XYZ file of C-alpha atoms in Angstrom:
286
model
C 20.971 12.238 26.357
C 17.976 13.610 27.691
C 15.673 11.803 30.275
C 13.656 9.002 29.165
C 10.483 8.004 31.139
C 9.659 4.849 29.614
C 6.077 4.140 29.250
C 4.946 0.116 30.217
C 1.978 0.008 29.360
C -1.239 2.454 28.100
C -4.415 2.625 27.539
C -4.592 5.242 25.207
C -4.405 4.516 21.642
C -3.176 7.918 20.554
C -0.828 8.822 23.447
C 2.719 10.094 21.963
C 6.047 10.772 22.295
C 6.606 13.674 25.561
C 6.152 13.595 28.998
C 2.868 15.926 29.057
C -0.100 15.156 30.674
C -2.285 14.043 29.129
C -5.142 16.187 27.078
C -8.065 14.917 28.777
C -7.815 14.384 32.521
C -7.280 10.990 33.971
C -6.595 8.596 36.700
C -3.349 8.999 37.725
C -1.825 5.552 36.547
C 0.302 3.478 37.946
C 2.757 2.771 35.296
C 7.051 2.060 36.000
C 8.772 4.327 34.697
C 12.935 3.584 34.143
C 15.011 7.020 33.950
C 18.193 7.134 32.054
C 21.241 9.607 33.222
C 21.429 12.811 31.721
C 24.640 14.632 30.833
C 25.175 17.932 33.160
C 24.995 19.849 29.396
C 22.072 18.869 28.417
C 20.584 18.790 31.635
C 21.359 22.344 31.376
C 19.403 22.345 28.002
C 16.548 20.523 28.994
C 16.036 23.167 32.216
C 15.853 26.229 29.274
C 14.563 24.844 26.919
C 11.793 22.755 28.338
C 11.649 20.250 25.584
C 14.273 17.736 26.784
C 11.725 14.943 28.739
C 10.585 12.868 26.175
C 8.132 9.064 26.796
C 7.843 6.645 24.082
C 4.414 6.097 22.731
C 2.173 3.075 22.560
C 4.292 0.594 23.980
C 2.059 -2.729 24.437
C 0.559 -3.997 21.686
C -2.752 -4.370 20.798
C -4.653 -7.950 22.228
C -3.016 -10.593 20.048
C -0.135 -8.093 18.264
C 3.082 -9.087 18.647
C 5.403 -6.939 18.106
C 8.227 -7.565 15.281
C 12.021 -8.099 15.880
C 13.831 -6.774 13.034
C 12.605 -4.292 10.679
C 12.653 -6.193 7.330
C 9.378 -7.808 9.233
C 7.231 -4.578 9.012
C 8.678 -3.009 5.856
C 5.818 -2.672 3.124
C 4.726 -5.951 0.599
C 3.958 -3.842 -1.687
C 5.633 -3.485 -4.824
C 5.579 0.225 -5.855
C 8.540 2.834 -5.154
C 7.963 4.095 -1.758
C 6.210 7.562 -1.170
C 8.893 9.408 0.416
C 12.388 10.827 0.168
C 14.450 11.491 3.241
C 11.753 12.568 5.269
C 9.480 13.937 3.506
C 5.868 11.945 2.828
C 4.365 12.855 -0.255
C 0.514 12.471 0.717
C -0.812 13.108 -2.758
C 0.530 10.280 -3.860
C -0.421 7.940 -1.293
C -3.505 8.816 -1.840
C -3.741 7.887 -5.343
C -2.266 4.593 -4.629
C -4.681 4.043 -1.730
C -7.461 4.292 -4.804
C -5.733 1.354 -6.534
C -6.570 -1.170 -2.951
C -8.621 -3.244 -1.460
C -10.393 -2.044 1.832
C -8.128 -5.084 2.980
C -5.510 -3.664 1.758
C -5.791 -0.846 2.994
C -6.344 -2.299 6.985
C -3.517 -4.315 6.265
C -0.930 -1.785 5.786
C -2.398 0.696 8.919
C -1.422 -2.713 11.057
C 1.303 -2.352 9.868
C 2.191 0.831 10.502
C 1.457 0.991 13.896
C 3.668 -2.874 14.287
C 6.749 -0.140 12.519
C 5.127 2.536 15.039
C 6.274 0.062 17.999
C 9.107 -0.823 16.410
C 10.454 3.184 16.164
C 9.487 3.541 19.925
C 11.845 1.058 20.865
C 14.410 2.332 18.751
C 13.934 5.724 20.275
C 14.397 4.274 23.630
C 17.202 2.720 22.958
C 18.396 6.528 22.060
C 18.772 5.349 18.162
C 16.824 8.482 17.075
C 18.381 8.539 13.552
C 16.688 4.937 12.784
C 13.765 5.680 15.282
C 13.161 8.576 12.182
C 13.519 6.725 9.366
C 10.965 3.916 9.988
C 8.906 6.856 11.293
C 8.974 7.852 7.787
C 8.752 4.554 6.658
C 5.394 4.431 8.893
C 3.974 7.364 7.129
C 4.589 6.311 4.545
C 1.785 3.283 4.406
C -1.001 4.305 6.933
C -3.565 4.761 4.958
C -4.437 8.613 4.917
C -8.040 8.516 6.444
C -6.784 7.263 9.840
C -5.495 11.049 11.007
C -5.098 10.775 14.307
C -2.497 7.067 13.672
C -0.720 9.648 11.104
C -0.837 12.614 13.102
C 0.804 10.408 16.423
C 3.507 9.024 14.098
C 4.145 13.301 12.955
C 3.969 13.086 16.486
C 6.558 10.691 17.588
C 8.782 11.611 15.061
C 9.388 15.674 15.709
C 10.054 13.662 18.875
C 13.037 12.326 17.516
C 14.300 15.025 16.040
C 14.412 16.962 19.161
C 16.124 14.184 21.047
C 19.280 14.642 17.323
C 18.466 18.440 18.086
C 16.566 19.322 14.564
C 14.538 21.780 16.369
C 14.192 23.109 12.331
C 12.545 19.974 11.430
C 10.655 19.069 15.191
C 8.403 22.266 14.712
C 7.674 20.780 11.028
C 6.562 17.618 12.007
C 4.533 19.510 14.734
C 2.892 21.696 12.648
C 2.003 18.195 10.690
C 0.427 16.343 13.309
C -1.400 19.423 14.396
C -3.244 19.573 10.763
C -4.080 16.037 10.854
C -5.587 16.838 14.727
C -6.318 20.211 15.329
C -6.905 19.346 19.225
C -4.056 17.108 19.632
C -2.746 18.836 22.974
C 0.948 17.451 23.260
C 1.659 18.644 19.584
C 0.516 22.064 20.652
C 2.341 21.838 23.332
C 5.018 20.707 21.862
C 5.983 22.880 19.209
C 4.655 25.901 21.578
C 7.752 25.149 23.913
C 10.206 24.143 20.195
C 9.041 28.178 19.121
C 10.084 29.600 22.476
C 12.898 27.996 22.394
C 14.193 29.312 19.103
C 12.779 32.928 20.213
C 9.074 32.766 18.683
C 7.324 33.535 20.952
C 4.091 35.458 19.895
C 4.104 31.893 18.272
C 4.689 29.903 21.085
C 2.238 31.978 23.273
C -0.712 31.095 20.693
C -0.196 27.858 21.025
C 0.166 27.961 24.730
C -3.748 29.478 24.703
C -4.904 26.628 21.881
C -3.446 24.308 23.900
C -5.791 25.688 27.336
C -8.601 25.990 25.830
C -9.006 22.325 24.540
C -7.027 21.348 28.008
C -7.644 23.857 31.156
C -6.096 21.765 33.355
C -2.656 22.567 31.314
C -0.987 24.487 33.902
C 2.504 24.516 32.014
C 0.080 26.912 29.592
C -1.358 29.359 31.256
C 1.803 29.570 33.234
C 3.296 30.583 30.397
C 0.253 32.167 29.681
C 0.789 34.940 32.296
C 4.835 34.834 31.572
C 5.563 35.594 27.681
C 3.078 39.192 27.677
C 5.534 41.239 29.452
C 8.265 38.905 26.918
C 6.480 40.232 24.206
C 6.183 43.572 25.165
C 9.736 43.778 26.167
C 10.984 42.668 23.155
C 8.923 44.854 20.926
C 10.321 47.305 22.777
C 13.655 46.353 22.453
C 13.354 46.253 18.955
C 11.051 49.566 18.741
C 14.211 51.197 20.045
C 16.410 49.789 17.242
C 14.694 50.367 15.493
C 14.434 54.206 15.646
C 18.002 54.415 16.405
C 18.946 53.226 12.572
C 15.888 55.495 11.417
C 18.234 58.517 13.911
C 20.535 57.363 11.822
C 19.980 57.130 8.081
C 17.948 61.081 8.647
C 21.049 62.264 9.941
C 23.020 60.932 6.877
C 20.735 62.558 4.720
C 20.188 65.846 6.386
C 23.528 66.753 6.572
C 24.171 67.938 3.875
C 21.184 70.906 4.628
C 23.186 70.853 8.075
C 20.584 69.699 9.588
C 20.979 66.858 11.678
C 17.954 65.173 13.801
C 18.289 66.986 16.653
C 16.941 69.462 15.083
C 13.624 67.305 15.541
C 11.968 66.224 18.613
C 9.644 63.266 18.859
C 6.671 63.445 21.397
C 4.245 60.314 22.182
C 1.031 60.969 23.198
C 0.608 58.930 25.974
C -3.318 58.578 25.352
C -3.189 56.524 22.216
C 1.158 55.672 22.331
C 1.088 57.164 18.995
C 4.085 59.656 18.452
C 4.412 63.371 17.234
C 7.053 65.421 15.501
C 8.226 68.833 16.212
C 10.461 70.598 14.372
C 14.060 72.743 16.628
C 15.641 74.726 14.783
C 18.215 76.224 17.906
C 18.351 71.848 19.430
C 20.473 72.341 22.468
């Protein structure tokens, strides 16, 4: 499994699951870490993708809050049907249900969701990522919609769990939901940027790296990517342009053949000033 760094203690209420610097620079912590071994193949994947290092969020309950040992103890007591199907959360249904609930009930649901997050974190650390995903989803099904940062972190942690089971497309979707709820969520931006880069969506990755760097100039990894990716994007675009021109050439030859012509009769010249092309006809190509 990917290397996991166990977070022993945290003062950051919204710390999330990826082993990346916090958005706001803080003094270095003396927190102890416990690491597990990675297989050779997974280590290679981790090095290539840059998304393999994961750590858990909010391992320490808030003051006076005891972490429940069983999933059932953290489950929602509301008798109504859940507002999620598999890992899809119906936000509109959740908002409608909240209209019938008292402030006390909403606050109680928030506390339950936070406990469920802690439980899911433990499952995540124990390499039970699929069960962790289920619990994060249940927490999203009860956490009041007004607590946008708490919900963003739940989506962010669920994305980390999905990365561990190699469901990168769904992880991107969860990162996107987290960012929609918390646009300044630097860790989610960095995570989605790495996922995009892994999926060869370089333009999207660069946009996320730029946004993360704008929010936190201390993100050295984002700054490095802003230097590294533009040449790769240019190289890719030139390659795609060449492939497109070859396809157009084949199509042109097919159309011109009945007239005794070919694309060799037409010469394309690029204007170095504008980068545009002009076409010249040559009756007798060499």
